[in-house]
PDB file of C-alpha atoms in Angstrom:
ATOM      1  CA  UNK A 282       8.125   6.304 143.968  1.00  0.00           C
ATOM      2  CA  UNK A 283       4.796   7.365 145.452  1.00  0.00           C
ATOM      3  CA  UNK A 284       3.080   4.372 143.834  1.00  0.00           C
ATOM      4  CA  UNK A 285       5.550   1.949 145.400  1.00  0.00           C
ATOM      5  CA  UNK A 286       4.956   3.359 148.877  1.00  0.00           C
ATOM      6  CA  UNK A 287       1.197   3.137 148.343  1.00  0.00           C
ATOM      7  CA  UNK A 288       1.431  -0.487 147.254  1.00  0.00           C
ATOM      8  CA  UNK A 289       3.557  -1.330 150.275  1.00  0.00           C
ATOM      9  CA  UNK A 290       0.987   0.254 152.544  1.00  0.00           C
ATOM     10  CA  UNK A 291      -1.751  -1.759 150.870  1.00  0.00           C
ATOM     11  CA  UNK A 292       0.251  -4.870 151.663  1.00  0.00           C
ATOM     12  CA  UNK A 293       0.419  -3.830 155.308  1.00  0.00           C
ATOM     13  CA  UNK A 294       4.078  -2.854 155.190  1.00  0.00           C
ATOM     14  CA  UNK A 295       5.724   0.454 155.889  1.00  0.00           C
ATOM     15  CA  UNK A 296       9.465   0.127 155.446  1.00  0.00           C
ATOM     16  CA  UNK A 297      11.884   2.942 154.875  1.00  0.00           C
ATOM     17  CA  UNK A 298      12.414   2.961 151.115  1.00  0.00           C
ATOM     18  CA  UNK A 299      15.659   4.012 149.466  1.00  0.00           C
ATOM     19  CA  UNK A 300      15.544   4.660 145.761  1.00  0.00           C
ATOM     20  CA  UNK A 301      19.171   4.317 144.848  1.00  0.00           C
ATOM     21  CA  UNK A 302      19.136   5.978 141.478  1.00  0.00           C
ATOM     22  CA  UNK A 303      15.762   7.446 140.621  1.00  0.00           C
ATOM     23  CA  UNK A 304      17.084   9.920 138.079  1.00  0.00           C
ATOM     24  CA  UNK A 305      20.100  10.353 135.876  1.00  0.00           C
ATOM     25  CA  UNK A 306      21.626  12.797 138.360  1.00  0.00           C
ATOM     26  CA  UNK A 307      22.729  10.058 140.751  1.00  0.00           C
ATOM     27  CA  UNK A 308      21.223  11.392 143.973  1.00  0.00           C
ATOM     28  CA  UNK A 309      19.221   8.809 145.926  1.00  0.00           C
ATOM     29  CA  UNK A 310      15.831   9.470 147.466  1.00  0.00           C
ATOM     30  CA  UNK A 311      14.813   8.195 150.896  1.00  0.00           C
ATOM     31  CA  UNK A 312      11.141   8.096 151.751  1.00  0.00           C
ATOM     32  CA  UNK A 313       8.723   6.758 154.354  1.00  0.00           C
ATOM     33  CA  UNK A 314      11.210   7.791 157.022  1.00  0.00           C
ATOM     34  CA  UNK A 315       8.530   8.589 159.577  1.00  0.00           C
ATOM     35  CA  UNK A 316       6.004   5.972 158.508  1.00  0.00           C
ATOM     36  CA  UNK A 317       6.941   3.136 160.814  1.00  0.00           C
ATOM     37  CA  UNK A 318       5.887   3.023 164.439  1.00  0.00           C
ATOM     38  CA  UNK A 319       8.492   0.429 165.354  1.00  0.00           C
ATOM     39  CA  UNK A 320      11.309   2.566 163.983  1.00  0.00           C
ATOM     40  CA  UNK A 321      10.067   5.753 165.614  1.00  0.00           C
ATOM     41  CA  UNK A 322       9.891   3.877 168.908  1.00  0.00           C
ATOM     42  CA  UNK A 323      13.451   2.692 168.411  1.00  0.00           C
ATOM     43  CA  UNK A 324      14.557   6.306 167.938  1.00  0.00           C
ATOM     44  CA  UNK A 325      13.243   7.008 171.413  1.00  0.00           C
ATOM     45  CA  UNK A 326      14.576   3.728 172.782  1.00  0.00           C
ATOM     46  CA  UNK A 327      11.157   2.478 173.861  1.00  0.00           C
ATOM     47  CA  UNK A 328       8.796  -0.317 172.892  1.00  0.00           C
ATOM     48  CA  UNK A 329       6.126   0.621 170.318  1.00  0.00           C
ATOM     49  CA  UNK A 330       3.377   0.362 172.952  1.00  0.00           C
ATOM     50  CA  UNK A 331       5.119   3.077 174.966  1.00  0.00           C
ATOM     51  CA  UNK A 332       5.669   5.471 172.062  1.00  0.00           C
ATOM     52  CA  UNK A 333       2.730   7.836 172.772  1.00  0.00           C
ATOM     53  CA  UNK A 334       3.605   8.191 176.453  1.00  0.00           C
ATOM     54  CA  UNK A 335       7.325   8.659 175.834  1.00  0.00           C
ATOM     55  CA  UNK A 336       6.656  11.221 173.126  1.00  0.00           C
ATOM     56  CA  UNK A 337       4.224  13.192 175.270  1.00  0.00           C
ATOM     57  CA  UNK A 338       6.545  13.261 178.250  1.00  0.00           C
ATOM     58  CA  UNK A 339       9.789  14.038 176.443  1.00  0.00           C
ATOM     59  CA  UNK A 340       8.491  16.776 174.221  1.00  0.00           C
ATOM     60  CA  UNK A 341       7.820  18.752 177.377  1.00  0.00           C
ATOM     61  CA  UNK A 342      11.508  18.683 178.224  1.00  0.00           C
ATOM     62  CA  UNK A 343      13.140  21.673 176.629  1.00  0.00           C
ATOM     63  CA  UNK A 344      16.866  21.663 176.028  1.00  0.00           C
ATOM     64  CA  UNK A 345      18.637  24.676 174.523  1.00  0.00           C
ATOM     65  CA  UNK A 346      20.333  23.956 171.210  1.00  0.00           C
ATOM     66  CA  UNK A 347      24.051  24.110 170.704  1.00  0.00           C
ATOM     67  CA  UNK A 348      24.929  26.784 168.159  1.00  0.00           C
ATOM     68  CA  UNK A 349      28.044  26.150 166.118  1.00  0.00           C
ATOM     69  CA  UNK A 350      29.875  28.165 163.496  1.00  0.00           C
ATOM     70  CA  UNK A 351      29.940  25.589 160.765  1.00  0.00           C
ATOM     71  CA  UNK A 352      28.095  22.496 159.621  1.00  0.00           C
ATOM     72  CA  UNK A 353      28.516  19.704 157.130  1.00  0.00           C
ATOM     73  CA  UNK A 354      26.113  21.200 154.643  1.00  0.00           C
ATOM     74  CA  UNK A 355      28.595  23.957 153.982  1.00  0.00           C
ATOM     75  CA  UNK A 356      30.769  21.393 152.232  1.00  0.00           C
ATOM     76  CA  UNK A 357      28.992  22.183 148.991  1.00  0.00           C
ATOM     77  CA  UNK A 358      27.256  25.460 148.216  1.00  0.00           C
ATOM     78  CA  UNK A 359      25.659  26.136 144.870  1.00  0.00           C
ATOM     79  CA  UNK A 360      24.617  29.682 144.085  1.00  0.00           C
ATOM     80  CA  UNK A 361      23.505  31.963 141.302  1.00  0.00           C
ATOM     81  CA  UNK A 362      23.273  30.608 137.793  1.00  0.00           C
ATOM     82  CA  UNK A 363      24.693  27.265 138.871  1.00  0.00           C
ATOM     83  CA  UNK A 364      21.721  26.617 141.104  1.00  0.00           C
ATOM     84  CA  UNK A 365      19.401  24.177 139.393  1.00  0.00           C
ATOM     85  CA  UNK A 366      16.733  22.486 141.467  1.00  0.00           C
ATOM     86  CA  UNK A 367      15.741  20.307 138.545  1.00  0.00           C
ATOM     87  CA  UNK A 368      18.895  18.306 139.221  1.00  0.00           C
ATOM     88  CA  UNK A 369      17.432  17.212 142.533  1.00  0.00           C
ATOM     89  CA  UNK A 370      15.245  14.110 142.333  1.00  0.00           C
ATOM     90  CA  UNK A 371      12.104  15.914 143.483  1.00  0.00           C
ATOM     91  CA  UNK A 372       9.226  13.600 142.616  1.00  0.00           C
ATOM     92  CA  UNK A 373       5.900  14.381 141.044  1.00  0.00           C
ATOM     93  CA  UNK A 374       3.682  12.754 143.654  1.00  0.00           C
ATOM     94  CA  UNK A 375       0.326  12.673 141.919  1.00  0.00           C
ATOM     95  CA  UNK A 376      -0.784  13.447 138.407  1.00  0.00           C
ATOM     96  CA  UNK A 377      -3.143  16.130 139.715  1.00  0.00           C
ATOM     97  CA  UNK A 378      -0.257  18.043 141.335  1.00  0.00           C
ATOM     98  CA  UNK A 379       0.888  21.239 139.699  1.00  0.00           C
ATOM     99  CA  UNK A 380       4.472  20.009 139.710  1.00  0.00           C
ATOM    100  CA  UNK A 381       7.066  18.167 141.767  1.00  0.00           C
ATOM    101  CA  UNK A 382       6.779  18.514 145.529  1.00  0.00           C
ATOM    102  CA  UNK A 383       9.278  18.189 148.350  1.00  0.00           C
ATOM    103  CA  UNK A 384       6.906  16.627 150.844  1.00  0.00           C
ATOM    104  CA  UNK A 385       9.104  16.255 153.915  1.00  0.00           C
ATOM    105  CA  UNK A 386      11.020  19.505 153.891  1.00  0.00           C
ATOM    106  CA  UNK A 387      11.364  21.163 157.254  1.00  0.00           C
ATOM    107  CA  UNK A 388      11.131  24.923 157.121  1.00  0.00           C
ATOM    108  CA  UNK A 389      12.737  26.953 159.889  1.00  0.00           C
ATOM    109  CA  UNK A 390      12.511  30.641 160.687  1.00  0.00           C
ATOM    110  CA  UNK A 391      12.945  33.041 163.570  1.00  0.00           C
ATOM    111  CA  UNK A 392      10.386  35.357 165.089  1.00  0.00           C
ATOM    112  CA  UNK A 393      11.485  38.887 164.127  1.00  0.00           C
ATOM    113  CA  UNK A 394      10.051  40.178 167.423  1.00  0.00           C
ATOM    114  CA  UNK A 395      11.096  37.645 170.066  1.00  0.00           C
ATOM    115  CA  UNK A 396      13.957  35.817 168.316  1.00  0.00           C
ATOM    116  CA  UNK A 397      12.362  32.428 169.006  1.00  0.00           C
ATOM    117  CA  UNK A 398      12.888  29.825 166.298  1.00  0.00           C
ATOM    118  CA  UNK A 399      10.305  27.473 164.928  1.00  0.00           C
ATOM    119  CA  UNK A 400      10.250  24.739 162.356  1.00  0.00           C
ATOM    120  CA  UNK A 401       7.550  22.733 160.681  1.00  0.00           C
ATOM    121  CA  UNK A 402       6.740  20.418 157.837  1.00  0.00           C
ATOM    122  CA  UNK A 403       5.752  22.074 154.675  1.00  0.00           C
ATOM    123  CA  UNK A 404       5.169  20.614 151.269  1.00  0.00           C
ATOM    124  CA  UNK A 405       7.256  22.684 148.936  1.00  0.00           C
ATOM    125  CA  UNK A 406       6.368  23.173 145.345  1.00  0.00           C
ATOM    126  CA  UNK A 407       9.391  23.153 143.043  1.00  0.00           C
ATOM    127  CA  UNK A 408       9.082  25.491 140.112  1.00  0.00           C
ATOM    128  CA  UNK A 409      11.952  25.393 137.712  1.00  0.00           C
ATOM    129  CA  UNK A 410      15.626  25.949 138.380  1.00  0.00           C
ATOM    130  CA  UNK A 411      15.541  28.184 141.429  1.00  0.00           C
ATOM    131  CA  UNK A 412      12.035  28.654 142.666  1.00  0.00           C
ATOM    132  CA  UNK A 413      10.168  26.968 145.455  1.00  0.00           C
ATOM    133  CA  UNK A 414       6.864  27.655 147.116  1.00  0.00           C
ATOM    134  CA  UNK A 415       4.908  26.741 150.175  1.00  0.00           C
ATOM    135  CA  UNK A 416       1.722  27.605 151.925  1.00  0.00           C
ATOM    136  CA  UNK A 417       1.357  28.704 155.529  1.00  0.00           C
ATOM    137  CA  UNK A 418      -2.365  28.162 155.521  1.00  0.00           C
ATOM    138  CA  UNK A 419      -2.405  26.519 158.958  1.00  0.00           C
ATOM    139  CA  UNK A 420      -1.823  30.003 160.371  1.00  0.00           C
ATOM    140  CA  UNK A 421       0.210  28.866 163.310  1.00  0.00           C
ATOM    141  CA  UNK A 422       3.548  30.206 164.527  1.00  0.00           C
ATOM    142  CA  UNK A 423       5.358  30.354 161.194  1.00  0.00           C
ATOM    143  CA  UNK A 424       2.474  32.260 159.712  1.00  0.00           C
ATOM    144  CA  UNK A 425       2.635  34.731 162.582  1.00  0.00           C
ATOM    145  CA  UNK A 426       6.395  35.216 162.162  1.00  0.00           C
ATOM    146  CA  UNK A 427       5.915  36.068 158.522  1.00  0.00           C
ATOM    147  CA  UNK A 428       3.110  38.458 159.399  1.00  0.00           C
ATOM    148  CA  UNK A 429       5.280  40.189 161.991  1.00  0.00           C
ATOM    149  CA  UNK A 430       8.143  40.542 159.547  1.00  0.00           C
ATOM    150  CA  UNK A 431       5.837  41.992 156.975  1.00  0.00           C
ATOM    151  CA  UNK A 432       4.485  44.409 159.553  1.00  0.00           C
ATOM    152  CA  UNK A 433       8.067  45.611 160.086  1.00  0.00           C
ATOM    153  CA  UNK A 434       8.560  45.954 156.351  1.00  0.00           C
ATOM    154  CA  UNK A 435      11.138  43.167 156.372  1.00  0.00           C
ATOM    155  CA  UNK A 436      11.673  39.839 154.722  1.00  0.00           C
ATOM    156  CA  UNK A 437      11.638  36.745 156.872  1.00  0.00           C
ATOM    157  CA  UNK A 438      14.801  34.645 156.463  1.00  0.00           C
ATOM    158  CA  UNK A 439      14.044  30.957 156.347  1.00  0.00           C
ATOM    159  CA  UNK A 440      15.584  27.634 155.446  1.00  0.00           C
ATOM    160  CA  UNK A 441      14.188  24.386 154.172  1.00  0.00           C
ATOM    161  CA  UNK A 442      16.023  21.255 155.207  1.00  0.00           C
ATOM    162  CA  UNK A 443      15.780  17.847 153.637  1.00  0.00           C
ATOM    163  CA  UNK A 444      17.291  14.789 155.193  1.00  0.00           C
ATOM    164  CA  UNK A 445      16.775  15.309 158.899  1.00  0.00           C
ATOM    165  CA  UNK A 446      16.544  12.571 161.506  1.00  0.00           C
ATOM    166  CA  UNK A 447      12.944  11.505 162.259  1.00  0.00           C
ATOM    167  CA  UNK A 448      13.310  12.819 165.793  1.00  0.00           C
ATOM    168  CA  UNK A 449      13.414  16.287 164.274  1.00  0.00           C
ATOM    169  CA  UNK A 450      10.186  15.518 162.471  1.00  0.00           C
ATOM    170  CA  UNK A 451       8.572  14.377 165.671  1.00  0.00           C
ATOM    171  CA  UNK A 452       9.660  17.482 167.546  1.00  0.00           C
ATOM    172  CA  UNK A 453       8.417  19.782 164.823  1.00  0.00           C
ATOM    173  CA  UNK A 454       4.945  18.267 164.995  1.00  0.00           C
ATOM    174  CA  UNK A 455       4.343  19.061 168.652  1.00  0.00           C
ATOM    175  CA  UNK A 456       1.322  21.320 168.972  1.00  0.00           C
ATOM    176  CA  UNK A 457       1.341  22.371 172.613  1.00  0.00           C
ATOM    177  CA  UNK A 458       4.409  24.264 173.802  1.00  0.00           C
ATOM    178  CA  UNK A 459       5.245  27.559 175.517  1.00  0.00           C
ATOM    179  CA  UNK A 460       5.503  30.416 173.059  1.00  0.00           C
ATOM    180  CA  UNK A 461       9.015  31.266 174.192  1.00  0.00           C
ATOM    181  CA  UNK A 462      10.310  27.798 173.329  1.00  0.00           C
ATOM    182  CA  UNK A 463      11.911  26.886 169.999  1.00  0.00           C
ATOM    183  CA  UNK A 464      10.755  23.713 168.301  1.00  0.00           C
ATOM    184  CA  UNK A 465      14.338  22.487 168.180  1.00  0.00           C
ATOM    185  CA  UNK A 466      14.404  22.568 171.960  1.00  0.00           C
ATOM    186  CA  UNK A 467      11.461  20.183 171.885  1.00  0.00           C
ATOM    187  CA  UNK A 468      13.287  17.906 169.455  1.00  0.00           C
ATOM    188  CA  UNK A 469      16.256  17.765 171.754  1.00  0.00           C
ATOM    189  CA  UNK A 470      13.992  16.899 174.627  1.00  0.00           C
ATOM    190  CA  UNK A 471      12.828  13.797 172.790  1.00  0.00           C
ATOM    191  CA  UNK A 472      16.198  12.251 173.457  1.00  0.00           C
ATOM    192  CA  UNK A 473      18.232  14.420 175.743  1.00  0.00           C
ATOM    193  CA  UNK A 474      21.396  12.351 175.561  1.00  0.00           C
ATOM    194  CA  UNK A 475      21.727  12.120 171.827  1.00  0.00           C
ATOM    195  CA  UNK A 476      20.092  15.245 170.569  1.00  0.00           C
ATOM    196  CA  UNK A 477      21.976  17.497 172.915  1.00  0.00           C
ATOM    197  CA  UNK A 478      24.625  17.265 170.242  1.00  0.00           C
ATOM    198  CA  UNK A 479      22.323  18.833 167.714  1.00  0.00           C
ATOM    199  CA  UNK A 480      24.047  21.472 165.699  1.00  0.00           C
ATOM    200  CA  UNK A 481      22.516  24.530 164.305  1.00  0.00           C
ATOM    201  CA  UNK A 482      23.820  27.422 162.303  1.00  0.00           C
ATOM    202  CA  UNK A 483      21.546  30.386 162.613  1.00  0.00           C
ATOM    203  CA  UNK A 484      18.142  29.038 161.738  1.00  0.00           C
ATOM    204  CA  UNK A 485      19.459  26.013 159.896  1.00  0.00           C
ATOM    205  CA  UNK A 486      19.061  22.419 160.961  1.00  0.00           C
ATOM    206  CA  UNK A 487      21.550  19.702 160.703  1.00  0.00           C
ATOM    207  CA  UNK A 488      20.603  18.032 157.454  1.00  0.00           C
ATOM    208  CA  UNK A 489      21.997  16.688 154.252  1.00  0.00           C
ATOM    209  CA  UNK A 490      20.457  19.277 152.048  1.00  0.00           C
ATOM    210  CA  UNK A 491      19.590  22.788 153.073  1.00  0.00           C
ATOM    211  CA  UNK A 492      17.908  25.274 150.851  1.00  0.00           C
ATOM    212  CA  UNK A 493      18.370  28.780 152.097  1.00  0.00           C
ATOM    213  CA  UNK A 494      15.952  31.386 151.137  1.00  0.00           C
ATOM    214  CA  UNK A 495      14.535  34.725 152.014  1.00  0.00           C
ATOM    215  CA  UNK A 496      10.930  35.625 151.698  1.00  0.00           C
ATOM    216  CA  UNK A 497      10.105  38.875 149.982  1.00  0.00           C
ATOM    217  CA  UNK A 498       7.401  41.178 151.011  1.00  0.00           C
ATOM    218  CA  UNK A 499       5.070  42.059 148.258  1.00  0.00           C
ATOM    219  CA  UNK A 500       4.646  45.798 148.620  1.00  0.00           C
ATOM    220  CA  UNK A 501       2.508  46.133 145.573  1.00  0.00           C
ATOM    221  CA  UNK A 502      -0.528  44.449 146.929  1.00  0.00           C
ATOM    222  CA  UNK A 503      -2.409  45.099 150.084  1.00  0.00           C
ATOM    223  CA  UNK A 504      -3.450  41.710 151.208  1.00  0.00           C
ATOM    224  CA  UNK A 505      -2.488  38.902 153.445  1.00  0.00           C
ATOM    225  CA  UNK A 506       0.640  37.203 152.286  1.00  0.00           C
ATOM    226  CA  UNK A 507       1.084  33.652 153.431  1.00  0.00           C
ATOM    227  CA  UNK A 508       4.426  33.263 151.838  1.00  0.00           C
ATOM    228  CA  UNK A 509       7.464  32.304 153.736  1.00  0.00           C
ATOM    229  CA  UNK A 510      10.537  31.265 151.949  1.00  0.00           C
ATOM    230  CA  UNK A 511      11.447  30.828 148.466  1.00  0.00           C
ATOM    231  CA  UNK A 512       9.062  29.690 146.086  1.00  0.00           C
ATOM    232  CA  UNK A 513       5.737  30.088 145.231  1.00  0.00           C
ATOM    233  CA  UNK A 514       3.719  32.491 147.147  1.00  0.00           C
ATOM    234  CA  UNK A 515       0.259  31.449 148.196  1.00  0.00           C
ATOM    235  CA  UNK A 516      -1.685  34.573 148.805  1.00  0.00           C
ATOM    236  CA  UNK A 517      -5.044  34.163 150.424  1.00  0.00           C
ATOM    237  CA  UNK A 518      -7.617  36.710 149.540  1.00  0.00           C
ATOM    238  CA  UNK A 519     -11.349  36.295 149.891  1.00  0.00           C
ATOM    239  CA  UNK A 520     -12.453  33.344 147.786  1.00  0.00           C
ATOM    240  CA  UNK A 521      -9.287  33.052 145.781  1.00  0.00           C
ATOM    241  CA  UNK A 522      -5.711  31.974 145.972  1.00  0.00           C
ATOM    242  CA  UNK A 523      -2.885  33.456 143.969  1.00  0.00           C
ATOM    243  CA  UNK A 524       0.625  32.282 143.515  1.00  0.00           C
ATOM    244  CA  UNK A 525       3.823  34.160 142.982  1.00  0.00           C
ATOM    245  CA  UNK A 526       7.144  32.443 142.668  1.00  0.00           C
ATOM    246  CA  UNK A 527      10.140  33.421 144.769  1.00  0.00           C
ATOM    247  CA  UNK A 528      13.783  32.820 144.054  1.00  0.00           C
ATOM    248  CA  UNK A 529      16.119  30.975 146.366  1.00  0.00           C
ATOM    249  CA  UNK A 530      19.693  32.227 146.593  1.00  0.00           C
ATOM    250  CA  UNK A 531      21.595  29.083 147.463  1.00  0.00           C
ATOM    251  CA  UNK A 532      21.547  25.341 147.837  1.00  0.00           C
ATOM    252  CA  UNK A 533      23.862  23.843 150.425  1.00  0.00           C
ATOM    253  CA  UNK A 534      24.633  20.143 150.496  1.00  0.00           C
ATOM    254  CA  UNK A 535      26.731  17.946 152.729  1.00  0.00           C
ATOM    255  CA  UNK A 536      28.768  15.236 151.068  1.00  0.00           C
TER     256      UNK A 536
ATOM    257  CA  UNK B  88      15.009  -4.133 171.874  1.00  0.00           C
ATOM    258  CA  UNK B  89      18.263  -3.434 170.008  1.00  0.00           C
ATOM    259  CA  UNK B  90      20.599  -0.874 171.482  1.00  0.00           C
ATOM    260  CA  UNK B  91      20.646   2.121 169.161  1.00  0.00           C
ATOM    261  CA  UNK B  92      22.969   4.413 171.066  1.00  0.00           C
ATOM    262  CA  UNK B  93      25.893   3.819 168.714  1.00  0.00           C
ATOM    263  CA  UNK B  94      24.211   5.502 165.797  1.00  0.00           C
ATOM    264  CA  UNK B  95      24.290   9.181 165.026  1.00  0.00           C
ATOM    265  CA  UNK B  96      20.931  10.541 166.110  1.00  0.00           C
ATOM    266  CA  UNK B  97      21.589  13.876 164.481  1.00  0.00           C
ATOM    267  CA  UNK B  98      21.295  12.804 160.881  1.00  0.00           C
ATOM    268  CA  UNK B  99      19.163  10.844 158.487  1.00  0.00           C
ATOM    269  CA  UNK B 100      22.241   8.817 157.635  1.00  0.00           C
ATOM    270  CA  UNK B 101      22.539   7.743 161.256  1.00  0.00           C
ATOM    271  CA  UNK B 102      18.885   6.726 161.267  1.00  0.00           C
ATOM    272  CA  UNK B 103      19.350   4.676 158.120  1.00  0.00           C
ATOM    273  CA  UNK B 104      22.366   2.944 159.625  1.00  0.00           C
ATOM    274  CA  UNK B 105      20.261   2.035 162.647  1.00  0.00           C
ATOM    275  CA  UNK B 106      17.483   0.633 160.467  1.00  0.00           C
ATOM    276  CA  UNK B 107      19.863  -1.311 158.256  1.00  0.00           C
ATOM    277  CA  UNK B 108      21.648  -2.838 161.249  1.00  0.00           C
ATOM    278  CA  UNK B 109      18.857  -3.430 163.741  1.00  0.00           C
ATOM    279  CA  UNK B 110      15.743  -3.627 161.565  1.00  0.00           C
ATOM    280  CA  UNK B 111      16.860  -4.797 158.110  1.00  0.00           C
ATOM    281  CA  UNK B 112      13.360  -6.140 157.445  1.00  0.00           C
ATOM    282  CA  UNK B 113      12.108  -2.545 157.612  1.00  0.00           C
ATOM    283  CA  UNK B 114      14.359  -1.264 154.834  1.00  0.00           C
ATOM    284  CA  UNK B 115      13.672  -1.645 151.150  1.00  0.00           C
ATOM    285  CA  UNK B 116      16.226  -0.653 148.534  1.00  0.00           C
ATOM    286  CA  UNK B 117      15.058  -0.014 144.995  1.00  0.00           C
ATOM    287  CA  UNK B 118      17.898  -0.089 142.499  1.00  0.00           C
ATOM    288  CA  UNK B 119      16.132   1.416 139.542  1.00  0.00           C
ATOM    289  CA  UNK B 120      12.725   2.661 138.556  1.00  0.00           C
ATOM    290  CA  UNK B 121      10.791   1.924 135.424  1.00  0.00           C
ATOM    291  CA  UNK B 122       8.602   4.738 134.267  1.00  0.00           C
ATOM    292  CA  UNK B 123       6.690   5.474 131.110  1.00  0.00           C
ATOM    293  CA  UNK B 124       9.637   7.621 130.085  1.00  0.00           C
ATOM    294  CA  UNK B 125      12.046   4.711 130.442  1.00  0.00           C
ATOM    295  CA  UNK B 126      11.128   3.119 127.138  1.00  0.00           C
TER     296      UNK B 126
END
């Protein structure tokens, strides 16, 4: 799948690519969702030449998110022994990778001090049936939330969503915003008419697949933990990186 | 520019519907993959 996208790029094309049946499990894969300037412009309802200006202006419009009790991803919930991430078509991107990666997962969490939500892209390393990992090495807001939770002796609840609209991607990538604003409020500001209908359950996004997880504080080691979420824990210590896998409790999927 | 307001802007599925309807040249469907493991 990665090779096909690379070849398309070499040919000067960047379409959205749907792999209808990449594995025997029957779940399609959609990729290159945010790789096309014309399509991103269309999401904002502007011409491609006006995309930078529209994006800059709208992401400074903050609209509170609607919080609802239920969402489509609760249609299917897989837990416990039944949870098997290997049944998801998570691709091995490059031969040098340690394993399959979810490259466009959006991780969301809430500041344990202020209650403000954030979300961001994070490549997520799939390790076996129920383990995922990610690194918070950019040390921005998510990193700080995890640090604050750890300081309180708590885990930091988080969710990874796959299958969100590209407007959510665009909102999550905004760098300059007031600290009291949630990233989802920025996403809604990108298109205030349509995204005002955005639904959220707790820290979850609207998405087709949601992986819920809880990060665990490692009490045994005195060092800086960069882990958030399930998976693999990247722990940064002077001149070395260690990994510890974390278990995710549930996989929720909308039909 | 095509009018995209009729598509669900909350979901990836809505985005794909928009692309398929308004920008079909920007959508590629791959039915099956051949890999080294396929043989």
